[in-house]
Amino acid sequence: MSVVQKFYEVKRSPRTSSPLISTLAAVTLLAPALFIMAAILGYPLLYNLGLAFTNRSLRHYYEYKFVGLANFVQLLNSREFYAVLSRTSLFTVFNVVLQIGVGLGLAVLLTSKRLRAPAIYRSLMIVPWVIPVYISVLVWRSMFLTDFGLINQFLSSLGLNGLPWLTSGELALGAIHIVQLWLAYPFVMTVSLGALQSVPPELYEAAMIDGAGTWSRFRLITWPLIRPAMLFIALLTGNTTFQLFIVVWFLTRGGPAGKTDLVMTWGYKTAFVAHQYGYQAAFMTVISIIVMIIATVIIRQGGLLRGMER
């Protein structure tokens, strides 16, 4: 008898039918993976939390001491913290709305029966998804250059003046919006496409017989059925956009004058430019708590785990 056969014989044995024994067996099998995950995820979190209560910096790198809540008090009294947090929140909400609008709109177009060879268009639409992020950002940066950028050259060919895309605060933030939208819409489009294809066509046929128009069919049939998928997209893309770093750092490094600093770039500068490690750890702890609270509210209010509840 093979080992696999012995395993299934033991599994069918009445002696292993106890829930306690089954639970212990499952925990034993999962223990190595759980230990590795705890070491990889748990240790950095605990280390960062402990660092947040110290005055560790470049000056006090080895001889740092416990300062209690001093870093958190300083952070919550900082106007710069609230400016960065509000800027990041507004950026995230606006960009996620753009991502969902563009991604869902393209998904609707790709499901149209009038579209010929939709597979070709789907392949072309996911190109930004398969290109490495840093390559895409560097290409966009070259396009946004004031003197030699492709965008300003196109504007000059139309008789218009070039724009300081990366040296003006408002334009630089707009450039970041464009690049992040370019990178994120393929994921939103792909998930939306799957959600749209899961809607039974019989519902549309019945609605058309009743005289419902395109907007009515979308509002009364499509949106209620794809709403859970849209909430999932909003949660995932919102979390990614809120923690945006590579796009901002490669395009503007938070400039000019910190006008495009988001939470991750500001935290990076605090730790590795200003070398205030304890203060930065307190900052990231507060940001993590805020993100977890918002995610929990979205999950509970949106009912994303309703199907898992027993």
Rosetta silent file (secondary structure, phi, psi, omega in degrees, C-alpha in Angstrom):
SEQUENCE: MSVVQKFYEVKRSPRTSSPLISTLAAVTLLAPALFIMAAILGYPLLYNLGLAFTNRSLRHYYEYKFVGLANFVQLLNSREFYAVLSRTSLFTVFNVVLQIGVGLGLAVLLTSKRLRAPAIYRSLMIVPWVIPVYISVLVWRSMFLTDFGLINQFLSSLGLNGLPWLTSGELALGAIHIVQLWLAYPFVMTVSLGALQSVPPELYEAAMIDGAGTWSRFRLITWPLIRPAMLFIALLTGNTTFQLFIVVWFLTRGGPAGKTDLVMTWGYKTAFVAHQYGYQAAFMTVISIIVMIIATVIIRQGGLLRGMER
SCORE:     score description
SCORE:     0.000 S_00000001
   1 L     0.000  130.651 -178.215    0.000    0.000    0.000 S_00000001
   2 L   -73.413  169.012  179.252    1.404    3.390   -1.021 S_00000001
   3 H   -64.310  -40.572 -179.950    1.830    6.353    1.314 S_00000001
   4 H   -62.718  -43.107  179.467   -1.043    8.208   -0.378 S_00000001
   5 H   -63.956  -40.193  177.286   -3.346    5.192    0.065 S_00000001
   6 H   -62.809  -39.040  179.427   -2.366    4.928    3.727 S_00000001
   7 H   -61.119  -45.435 -178.582   -3.091    8.652    4.162 S_00000001
   8 H   -72.032  -30.528  175.438   -6.593    8.309    2.745 S_00000001
   9 H   -65.183  -41.365  177.710   -7.207    5.130    4.760 S_00000001
  10 H   -66.435  -36.983 -179.240   -6.271    7.046    7.915 S_00000001
  11 H   -64.388  -34.898 -179.173   -8.412    9.955    6.777 S_00000001
  12 H   -84.291   -8.297 -177.424  -11.436    7.669    6.432 S_00000001
  13 L   -68.718  140.095  178.703  -10.755    6.033    9.759 S_00000001
  14 H   -61.117  -22.414 -177.788  -13.267    6.856   12.518 S_00000001
  15 H   -69.376  -20.856 -179.070  -10.381    7.670   14.844 S_00000001
  16 H  -105.002   13.247 -178.108   -9.549   10.844   12.835 S_00000001
  17 L   -83.556   -7.024 -179.962  -13.097   12.055   12.500 S_00000001
  18 L   -68.074  134.911  178.072  -12.859   14.232   15.614 S_00000001
  19 H   -59.745  -35.303 -179.673  -12.928   17.970   14.832 S_00000001
  20 H   -64.369  -44.239  179.935  -10.145   18.569   17.354 S_00000001
  21 H   -66.324  -40.191  178.152   -7.864   16.048   15.697 S_00000001
  22 H   -62.847  -40.676  178.875   -8.655   17.459   12.257 S_00000001
  23 H   -65.292  -44.374  178.831   -7.891   20.965   13.456 S_00000001
  24 H   -62.592  -38.116  178.330   -4.593   19.896   15.024 S_00000001
  25 H   -65.337  -41.975  179.003   -3.643   18.097   11.817 S_00000001
  26 H   -64.725  -42.425  178.879   -4.430   21.192    9.740 S_00000001
  27 H   -63.775  -39.492  178.974   -2.441   23.440   12.086 S_00000001
  28 H   -62.717  -42.135 -179.806    0.502   21.026   11.967 S_00000001
  29 H   -70.108  -33.198 -178.429    0.529   21.046    8.183 S_00000001
  30 H   -87.090  -12.641 -173.770    0.200   24.831    8.016 S_00000001
  31 H   -54.919  -45.711  179.754    2.685   25.573   10.804 S_00000001
  32 H   -60.452  -43.973  179.804    5.802   25.934    8.577 S_00000001
  33 H   -66.219  -40.814  178.640    4.068   28.344    6.212 S_00000001
  34 H   -64.124  -38.390  178.787    2.538   30.297    9.103 S_00000001
  35 H   -64.584  -42.894  179.697    5.935   30.565   10.795 S_00000001
  36 H   -65.009  -43.459  178.525    7.560   31.892    7.621 S_00000001
  37 H   -63.642  -40.111  178.523    4.763   34.416    7.076 S_00000001
  38 H   -64.384  -38.382  179.506    4.989   35.552   10.698 S_00000001
  39 H   -69.282  -40.650 -176.601    8.744   36.004   10.369 S_00000001
  40 H   -74.955  -41.374 -175.851    8.507   37.893    7.070 S_00000001
  41 H   -95.801  -40.556 -174.017    5.506   40.069    7.945 S_00000001
  42 H   -71.513  -43.646 -177.113    5.385   40.129   11.714 S_00000001
  43 H   -60.652  -47.916  178.249    8.985   41.015   12.516 S_00000001
  44 H   -60.923  -37.443  179.500    9.110   44.214   10.371 S_00000001
  45 H   -65.180  -44.977  179.526    5.779   45.367   11.792 S_00000001
  46 H   -67.296  -38.092  178.749    6.879   44.841   15.387 S_00000001
  47 H   -64.644  -43.992  178.871   10.282   46.416   14.709 S_00000001
  48 H   -63.732  -41.032  179.744    8.648   49.493   13.115 S_00000001
  49 H   -64.249  -42.064  177.448    6.203   49.776   16.027 S_00000001
  50 H   -66.142  -37.683  179.972    9.016   49.601   18.559 S_00000001
  51 H   -65.688  -29.475 -178.371   11.070   52.143   16.594 S_00000001
  52 L   -64.608  -19.958 -179.084    8.158   54.589   16.654 S_00000001
  53 L  -100.372   18.028  179.071    8.579   55.020   20.407 S_00000001
  54 E  -123.326  168.903  177.455   12.266   55.954   20.201 S_00000001
  55 L  -102.279   28.733 -176.160   14.257   59.023   19.137 S_00000001
  56 L   -63.402  130.200  179.698   16.450   57.040   16.764 S_00000001
  57 L  -153.104 -174.971  178.063   17.948   59.215   14.030 S_00000001
  58 L   -64.997  -34.189  179.295   21.266   59.653   12.276 S_00000001
  59 L   -73.259  -38.903 -179.757   22.492   61.632   15.279 S_00000001
  60 L  -113.282   54.893 -174.978   21.183   59.073   17.782 S_00000001
  61 L   -73.840  -42.796 -179.009   21.647   55.977   15.669 S_00000001
  62 L  -100.782  -34.262 -176.961   23.241   53.785   18.337 S_00000001
  63 L  -102.270   51.792  178.750   22.515   55.750   21.514 S_00000001
  64 L   -88.065  164.152 -176.817   18.786   56.193   21.035 S_00000001
  65 L  -140.570  164.482  178.048   16.291   56.054   23.873 S_00000001
  66 E   -73.751  127.385 -178.075   12.614   55.444   24.557 S_00000001
  67 L  -120.274    8.390  178.007   10.583   58.665   24.186 S_00000001
  68 L    66.950 -132.082 -176.696    7.049   57.318   24.582 S_00000001
  69 L   -91.891   15.442 -175.336    4.423   59.089   22.479 S_00000001
  70 H   -59.923  -41.957  179.946    6.630   62.081   21.649 S_00000001
  71 H   -64.807  -39.377  179.777    6.911   61.173   17.950 S_00000001
  72 H   -69.145  -38.483  177.531    3.149   60.712   17.635 S_00000001
  73 H   -64.558  -44.005  178.362    2.464   64.030   19.395 S_00000001
  74 H   -62.862  -39.555 -179.355    4.918   65.814   17.103 S_00000001
  75 H   -66.163  -47.181 -177.763    3.355   64.166   14.073 S_00000001
  76 H   -70.933  -14.341  174.941   -0.228   65.024   14.983 S_00000001
  77 L   -98.600    5.685 -177.330    0.810   68.643   15.606 S_00000001
  78 L   -93.122  124.311  176.319    2.541   68.903   12.227 S_00000001
  79 H   -67.697  -32.841 -179.666    0.789   70.883    9.493 S_00000001
  80 H   -63.987  -36.096  178.144    2.931   69.164    6.894 S_00000001
  81 H   -61.608  -46.879 -179.913    1.549   65.782    7.943 S_00000001
  82 H   -67.948  -34.040  177.921   -2.048   66.901    7.408 S_00000001
  83 H   -65.645  -44.854  179.606   -1.135   68.560    4.104 S_00000001
  84 H   -66.715  -41.476 -179.091    0.480   65.364    2.797 S_00000001
  85 H   -65.136  -44.010  179.383   -2.352   63.187    4.106 S_00000001
  86 H   -67.567  -39.252  178.297   -5.079   65.364    2.570 S_00000001
  87 H   -63.281  -43.069  179.832   -3.187   65.620   -0.733 S_00000001
  88 H   -66.745  -39.968 -179.778   -2.755   61.843   -0.876 S_00000001
  89 H   -64.502  -46.661  178.328   -6.408   61.203    0.025 S_00000001
  90 H   -63.809  -42.014  178.067   -7.723   63.568   -2.659 S_00000001
  91 H   -59.664  -44.176 -177.401   -5.278   62.154   -5.189 S_00000001
  92 H   -64.733  -47.846 -178.584   -6.369   58.604   -4.367 S_00000001
  93 H   -61.794  -47.951 -177.696  -10.106   59.274   -4.583 S_00000001
  94 H   -64.193  -43.120 -176.709   -9.844   61.208   -7.848 S_00000001
  95 H   -71.474  -35.814  177.751   -7.486   58.714   -9.481 S_00000001
  96 H   -65.769  -39.568  175.739   -9.505   55.661   -8.420 S_00000001
  97 H   -60.815  -42.259  176.999  -12.629   57.270   -9.905 S_00000001
  98 H   -62.562  -45.358 -178.632  -10.670   57.829  -13.128 S_00000001
  99 H   -60.473  -46.821 -178.830   -9.392   54.251  -13.143 S_00000001
 100 H   -67.416  -41.614  179.824  -12.837   52.756  -12.631 S_00000001
 101 H   -62.448  -48.693 -179.152  -14.449   55.103  -15.161 S_00000001
 102 H   -69.390  -45.742 -178.541  -11.882   54.429  -17.892 S_00000001
 103 H   -63.463  -44.432  179.188  -11.502   50.723  -17.129 S_00000001
 104 H   -68.254  -38.798  178.081  -15.237   50.044  -16.959 S_00000001
 105 H   -61.939  -44.055  178.344  -15.877   52.143  -20.061 S_00000001
 106 H   -66.639  -36.479  178.102  -13.302   50.192  -22.068 S_00000001
 107 H   -63.583  -40.242  178.023  -14.701   46.901  -20.740 S_00000001
 108 H   -63.430  -41.827  178.748  -18.186   47.894  -21.915 S_00000001
 109 H   -64.141  -38.683 -178.174  -16.781   48.736  -25.361 S_00000001
 110 H   -72.234  -18.531  176.573  -14.936   45.415  -25.558 S_00000001
 111 L   -92.228   -0.799 -179.549  -18.150   43.505  -24.828 S_00000001
 112 L   -68.503  136.563  179.385  -19.994   45.261  -27.626 S_00000001
 113 L   -72.463  -16.910  179.487  -21.228   42.929  -30.339 S_00000001
 114 L   -80.142  -12.937 -177.252  -20.434   45.582  -32.958 S_00000001
 115 L   -80.356  126.250  178.977  -16.710   45.395  -32.211 S_00000001
 116 L   -91.095  142.842 -179.813  -14.767   43.291  -34.696 S_00000001
 117 L    50.038   58.990 -177.732  -11.821   41.159  -33.547 S_00000001
 118 H   -63.785  -25.771 -179.545  -12.193   42.044  -29.844 S_00000001
 119 H   -63.023  -34.993  179.290   -9.314   39.721  -28.891 S_00000001
 120 H   -65.713  -45.078  179.876   -6.858   41.991  -30.716 S_00000001
 121 H   -65.209  -38.047  178.603   -8.075   45.058  -28.858 S_00000001
 122 H   -63.891  -39.977  178.578   -7.945   43.234  -25.524 S_00000001
 123 H   -64.940  -40.843 -179.662   -4.339   42.250  -26.170 S_00000001
 124 H   -69.228  -34.192 -175.748   -3.383   45.816  -27.057 S_00000001
 125 H   -69.673  -24.677 -177.367   -5.201   47.251  -24.031 S_00000001
 126 L   -95.076    8.781  178.673   -3.178   45.248  -21.509 S_00000001
 127 H   -56.687  -44.932  178.576    0.215   46.364  -22.868 S_00000001
 128 H   -60.084  -22.330 -178.288    0.764   48.855  -19.985 S_00000001
 129 H   -76.536  -31.797 -174.335    0.204   45.971  -17.579 S_00000001
 130 H   -92.001  -17.000  177.791    2.971   43.753  -18.974 S_00000001
 131 L   -79.888  135.316  177.278    5.648   46.452  -19.303 S_00000001
 132 L   -54.110  141.151 -172.822    7.777   46.914  -16.137 S_00000001
 133 H   -58.853  -46.307 -174.398    6.566   49.889  -14.124 S_00000001
 134 H   -65.944  -30.625  176.965    9.862   51.744  -13.970 S_00000001
 135 H   -67.896  -45.268  178.102   10.299   51.520  -17.758 S_00000001
 136 H   -59.654  -43.721 -177.957    6.822   52.955  -18.350 S_00000001
 137 H   -65.602  -41.689  179.361    7.444   55.778  -15.875 S_00000001
 138 H   -65.728  -37.115  176.281   10.812   56.681  -17.421 S_00000001
 139 H   -64.343  -44.743  177.340    9.265   56.745  -20.906 S_00000001
 140 H   -62.812  -37.691  178.942    6.484   59.015  -19.654 S_00000001
 141 H   -61.685  -42.966  177.490    9.064   61.232  -17.953 S_00000001
 142 H   -64.013  -32.819  178.440   10.903   61.707  -21.240 S_00000001
 143 H   -71.645  -27.087 -178.095    7.583   62.579  -22.888 S_00000001
 144 L   -89.581   -1.350 -179.807    6.855   65.223  -20.223 S_00000001
 145 L   -58.892  141.539 -173.807   10.211   67.014  -20.598 S_00000001
 146 L   -67.623  -45.566 -172.717    9.733   70.734  -21.217 S_00000001
 147 L   -88.697  -41.378 -172.730   12.233   71.237  -24.044 S_00000001
 148 L  -119.244    7.422 -178.599   12.463   67.905  -25.822 S_00000001
 149 L   -69.814  146.480 -177.776    9.391   66.004  -24.635 S_00000001
 150 H   -62.931  -36.041 -177.809    7.089   64.458  -27.198 S_00000001
 151 H   -66.067  -46.019  179.294    3.996   66.074  -25.655 S_00000001
 152 H   -68.976  -32.303  175.352    5.371   69.624  -25.861 S_00000001
 153 H   -65.567  -37.443  176.665    6.666   68.979  -29.380 S_00000001
 154 H   -65.992  -41.105  177.220    3.154   67.938  -30.366 S_00000001
 155 H   -63.879  -38.066  178.286    1.761   71.109  -28.795 S_00000001
 156 H   -65.291  -36.228  178.186    4.356   73.172  -30.680 S_00000001
 157 H   -65.594  -22.533  177.060    3.304   71.550  -33.964 S_00000001
 158 L   -91.963    3.335 -179.594   -0.210   72.840  -33.252 S_00000001
 159 L    83.444   16.057 -179.573    1.129   76.352  -32.638 S_00000001
 160 L  -104.578  157.203  178.078    0.746   76.124  -28.851 S_00000001
 161 L   -79.261  145.268  176.187    3.298   76.834  -26.157 S_00000001
 162 L   -69.234  157.188 -176.947    4.879   73.942  -24.275 S_00000001
 163 L  -112.671  144.764  177.026    3.935   73.398  -20.658 S_00000001
 164 L   -79.586   74.598 -170.365    6.253   72.902  -17.647 S_00000001
 165 L   -58.499  -41.047 -172.841    4.789   69.499  -16.852 S_00000001
 166 L  -104.349   -0.262 -179.419    7.274   68.437  -14.188 S_00000001
 167 L  -114.554   -3.049  174.696    8.272   71.831  -12.756 S_00000001
 168 L  -109.173  131.941 -174.226    4.819   73.237  -11.987 S_00000001
 169 H   -55.831  -49.921 -177.010    3.065   71.827   -8.921 S_00000001
 170 H   -67.672  -42.732 -179.608   -0.419   71.520  -10.445 S_00000001
 171 H   -69.176  -36.924  179.008    0.834   70.194  -13.794 S_00000001
 172 H   -63.835  -40.446  177.252    3.225   67.762  -12.111 S_00000001
 173 H   -66.115  -36.782  175.511    0.378   66.319  -10.059 S_00000001
 174 H   -64.602  -37.918  177.473   -1.665   66.032  -13.258 S_00000001
 175 H   -63.648  -39.182  177.761    1.233   64.193  -14.923 S_00000001
 176 H   -64.659  -40.070  175.926    1.291   61.718  -12.032 S_00000001
 177 H   -57.625  -45.496 -177.443   -2.455   61.192  -12.469 S_00000001
 178 H   -63.319  -46.053 -177.436   -1.957   60.422  -16.156 S_00000001
 179 H   -66.936  -42.976  178.838    0.867   57.935  -15.587 S_00000001
 180 H   -64.745  -37.788  176.186   -0.921   56.149  -12.735 S_00000001
 181 H   -63.365  -42.177  178.593   -4.080   55.903  -14.837 S_00000001
 182 H   -60.562  -39.550 -177.733   -2.033   54.442  -17.699 S_00000001
 183 H   -76.754  -29.782 -169.732   -0.539   51.815  -15.401 S_00000001
 184 H   -97.652  -24.967 -172.096   -3.751   50.891  -13.567 S_00000001
 185 H   -63.687  -30.997  179.407   -6.535   50.839  -16.147 S_00000001
 186 H   -60.712  -38.802  178.018   -5.642   47.386  -17.640 S_00000001
 187 H   -64.596  -46.935  179.916   -6.300   45.686  -14.289 S_00000001
 188 H   -61.615  -41.921 -179.381   -9.600   47.532  -13.802 S_00000001
 189 H   -64.566  -41.619 -177.652  -10.618   46.765  -17.377 S_00000001
 190 H   -66.030  -46.367  178.630   -9.795   43.061  -17.047 S_00000001
 191 H   -65.731  -41.154  178.533  -11.730   42.570  -13.800 S_00000001
 192 H   -63.607  -37.846  178.787  -14.636   44.648  -15.130 S_00000001
 193 H   -62.929  -42.578  176.772  -14.673   42.591  -18.318 S_00000001
 194 H   -64.421  -39.080  178.787  -14.990   39.398  -16.310 S_00000001
 195 H   -66.314  -40.905 -179.864  -17.777   40.901  -14.206 S_00000001
 196 H   -65.874  -37.550 -179.200  -19.685   42.077  -17.282 S_00000001
 197 H   -73.212  -14.672  178.285  -19.419   38.678  -18.948 S_00000001
 198 L   -85.022   -8.191  179.123  -20.884   37.026  -15.847 S_00000001
 199 L   -76.085  124.841 -179.483  -24.183   38.912  -16.243 S_00000001
 200 L   -60.681  127.299 -179.892  -26.810   36.542  -17.742 S_00000001
 201 H   -65.127  -21.143 -179.869  -27.802   37.773  -21.248 S_00000001
 202 H   -62.318  -31.192  179.092  -31.379   36.654  -20.609 S_00000001
 203 H   -65.850  -39.837  177.925  -31.826   39.611  -18.275 S_00000001
 204 H   -66.298  -40.031 -179.845  -30.914   42.044  -21.039 S_00000001
 205 H   -63.540  -42.857  178.982  -33.263   40.308  -23.467 S_00000001
 206 H   -65.757  -38.732  179.656  -36.150   40.528  -21.010 S_00000001
 207 H   -67.043  -37.907  178.679  -35.375   44.191  -20.318 S_00000001
 208 H   -67.125  -35.769  177.087  -35.288   45.004  -24.053 S_00000001
 209 H   -64.073  -36.159  178.382  -38.650   43.312  -24.505 S_00000001
 210 L   -77.773   -2.450  177.012  -40.003   45.564  -21.741 S_00000001
 211 L    89.571   16.143  179.792  -38.654   48.587  -23.609 S_00000001
 212 L   -74.205  135.875  178.490  -35.697   49.429  -21.344 S_00000001
 213 L   -81.551 -177.175 -177.282  -33.052   51.616  -22.931 S_00000001
 214 H   -62.332  -46.897 -178.596  -29.269   51.284  -22.724 S_00000001
 215 H   -66.216  -39.137  179.409  -28.910   53.462  -19.620 S_00000001
 216 H   -65.060  -39.475  178.618  -31.830   51.754  -17.878 S_00000001
 217 H   -65.573  -39.674  179.262  -30.348   48.316  -18.551 S_00000001
 218 H   -68.001  -41.857 -175.261  -26.997   49.409  -17.155 S_00000001
 219 H   -72.381  -38.788 -173.447  -28.525   51.080  -14.088 S_00000001
 220 H   -94.840  -22.484 -176.232  -31.038   48.362  -13.209 S_00000001
 221 H  -116.998  -58.232 -172.116  -29.230   45.188  -14.338 S_00000001
 222 H   -64.594  -54.047 -173.628  -25.528   45.663  -15.014 S_00000001
 223 H   -62.885  -45.755  178.074  -24.499   47.872  -12.119 S_00000001
 224 H   -58.776  -32.702 -177.270  -26.251   45.933   -9.299 S_00000001
 225 H   -82.174  -28.340 -179.770  -24.661   42.683  -10.521 S_00000001
 226 H   -98.876    0.882 -177.938  -21.133   44.043  -11.005 S_00000001
 227 H   -57.854  -43.955  176.944  -21.175   46.243   -7.882 S_00000001
 228 H   -58.396  -39.318  178.160  -19.271   43.720   -5.693 S_00000001
 229 H   -65.823  -37.721  179.102  -16.529   43.523   -8.326 S_00000001
 230 H   -67.413  -37.339  176.117  -16.371   47.323   -8.499 S_00000001
 231 H   -65.416  -39.641  176.678  -16.030   47.548   -4.714 S_00000001
 232 H   -62.777  -43.044  177.813  -13.235   45.002   -4.849 S_00000001
 233 H   -62.713  -44.594 -179.313  -11.509   47.052   -7.561 S_00000001
 234 H   -61.600  -40.865  179.450  -11.955   50.260   -5.567 S_00000001
 235 H   -65.273  -45.576 -175.552  -10.459   48.649   -2.465 S_00000001
 236 H   -71.650  -48.845 -179.014   -7.478   47.173   -4.286 S_00000001
 237 H   -69.959  -33.020  176.839   -6.667   50.123   -6.539 S_00000001
 238 H   -63.811  -42.579  178.765   -7.310   52.586   -3.714 S_00000001
 239 H   -64.389  -42.636  179.852   -4.808   50.810   -1.488 S_00000001
 240 H   -66.149  -43.617 -178.237   -2.222   50.697   -4.292 S_00000001
 241 H   -68.599  -37.836  179.248   -2.731   54.341   -5.264 S_00000001
 242 H   -62.744  -31.589 -179.162   -2.605   55.550   -1.669 S_00000001
 243 L   -98.825   24.737 -176.387    0.801   53.865   -1.316 S_00000001
 244 L   -62.426  130.238  178.913    2.115   55.179   -4.637 S_00000001
 245 L  -134.071  -54.324 -172.304    5.871   55.635   -4.655 S_00000001
 246 H   -59.179  -45.120 -177.699    7.666   54.618   -7.874 S_00000001
 247 H   -61.724  -47.604 -178.387    5.609   56.862  -10.153 S_00000001
 248 H   -66.549  -43.926 -174.941    6.028   59.939   -7.942 S_00000001
 249 H   -67.642  -41.547 -178.504    9.688   59.325   -7.194 S_00000001
 250 H   -74.730  -28.431 -178.485   10.744   58.719  -10.795 S_00000001
 251 H   -84.963  -51.384 -169.894    8.699   61.632  -12.168 S_00000001
 252 L  -129.862  -14.574 -172.776    9.106   64.438   -9.653 S_00000001
 253 L    55.045   29.586  178.703   10.738   63.110   -6.435 S_00000001
 254 L    87.301   -5.720 -178.984    7.958   64.956   -4.635 S_00000001
 255 L   -86.846  178.566   -2.079    8.812   68.327   -6.191 S_00000001
 256 L   -79.908  139.662  177.186    8.573   71.084   -6.960 S_00000001
 257 L    55.744   34.440  176.703    8.827   72.304   -3.341 S_00000001
 258 L    74.160   12.201 -176.253    7.067   69.191   -2.040 S_00000001
 259 L   -74.405  -16.301  176.732    3.836   69.926   -3.931 S_00000001
 260 L  -113.728   14.275  176.199    3.629   66.370   -5.278 S_00000001
 261 L   -67.752  125.292  171.287    4.770   64.614   -2.112 S_00000001
 262 L  -107.456  179.278 -170.378    2.428   61.765   -1.189 S_00000001
 263 H   -59.585  -38.460 -176.333    2.596   59.719    2.006 S_00000001
 264 H   -73.053  -41.675  178.904    5.159   57.207    0.730 S_00000001
 265 H   -69.420  -37.233  177.925    7.574   59.746   -0.748 S_00000001
 266 H   -66.099  -41.170  176.465    7.241   61.968    2.317 S_00000001
 267 H   -64.974  -39.119  177.718    7.908   59.010    4.580 S_00000001
 268 H   -62.573  -44.474  179.279   10.898   57.991    2.460 S_00000001
 269 H   -64.835  -38.987  179.663   12.379   61.488    2.686 S_00000001
 270 H   -61.926  -38.497 -177.243   11.791   61.589    6.421 S_00000001
 271 H   -82.745  -45.766 -167.723   13.689   58.327    6.900 S_00000001
 272 H  -110.630   -2.115  172.486   16.448   58.430    4.287 S_00000001
 273 L  -111.452  -51.964  176.539   16.934   62.143    3.610 S_00000001
 274 L   -83.965  -16.436  177.366   16.224   63.710    7.006 S_00000001
 275 L    59.125   38.251  175.908   17.265   60.450    8.778 S_00000001
 276 L  -102.430   82.057 -169.923   14.530   60.736   11.426 S_00000001
 277 H   -70.996  -41.265  178.689   13.891   57.032   11.773 S_00000001
 278 H   -65.637  -41.865  179.280   11.751   57.079   14.902 S_00000001
 279 H   -65.738  -40.557  178.811    9.576   59.891   13.577 S_00000001
 280 H   -67.059  -36.408  177.692    9.149   58.132   10.246 S_00000001
 281 H   -64.451  -38.893  176.088    8.193   54.889   12.008 S_00000001
 282 H   -64.427  -40.171  178.359    5.491   56.774   13.929 S_00000001
 283 H   -61.132  -47.890 -178.651    4.272   58.283   10.667 S_00000001
 284 H   -68.584  -30.491  176.070    4.001   54.912    8.944 S_00000001
 285 H   -64.502  -45.581  178.446    2.262   53.414   11.980 S_00000001
 286 H   -63.025  -43.163  179.916   -0.426   56.111   11.857 S_00000001
 287 H   -62.966  -41.564  179.115   -0.806   55.691    8.090 S_00000001
 288 H   -61.972  -41.704  178.559   -1.163   51.903    8.465 S_00000001
 289 H   -63.467  -42.895  179.459   -3.897   52.336   11.074 S_00000001
 290 H   -62.024  -45.216 -179.336   -5.772   54.781    8.824 S_00000001
 291 H   -62.993  -43.075 -179.825   -5.544   52.418    5.830 S_00000001
 292 H   -64.847  -38.467  178.887   -6.754   49.426    7.885 S_00000001
 293 H   -65.033  -46.357 -179.679   -9.721   51.386    9.255 S_00000001
 294 H   -63.349  -43.849  179.661  -10.790   52.582    5.795 S_00000001
 295 H   -62.750  -40.573  178.954  -10.365   49.101    4.290 S_00000001
 296 H   -63.575  -41.825  179.066  -12.395   47.534    7.101 S_00000001
 297 H   -63.194  -44.945 -179.624  -15.222   50.024    6.627 S_00000001
 298 H   -63.141  -43.124 -179.003  -15.312   49.416    2.860 S_00000001
 299 H   -64.764  -43.253 -177.437  -15.287   45.634    3.303 S_00000001
 300 H   -73.574  -44.536 -178.396  -18.037   45.627    5.934 S_00000001
 301 H   -71.144  -32.719 -179.803  -20.270   48.251    4.327 S_00000001
 302 H   -82.533  -11.647  179.688  -19.791   46.774    0.868 S_00000001
 303 L    68.404   31.188 -176.546  -20.518   43.230    2.028 S_00000001
 304 L   -68.611  -24.179  179.260  -17.425   41.850    0.303 S_00000001
 305 L  -104.212   13.761 -175.802  -17.153   39.030    2.862 S_00000001
 306 H   -62.570  -35.150 -179.262  -20.859   38.314    3.060 S_00000001
 307 H   -72.010  -15.959 -178.723  -20.508   35.094    1.112 S_00000001
 308 H   -93.628  -10.369 -178.196  -17.881   33.811    3.564 S_00000001
 309 L   -80.142  136.577  179.925  -20.012   34.314    6.662 S_00000001
 310 L  -124.134    0.000    0.000  -21.729   31.249    8.060 S_00000001
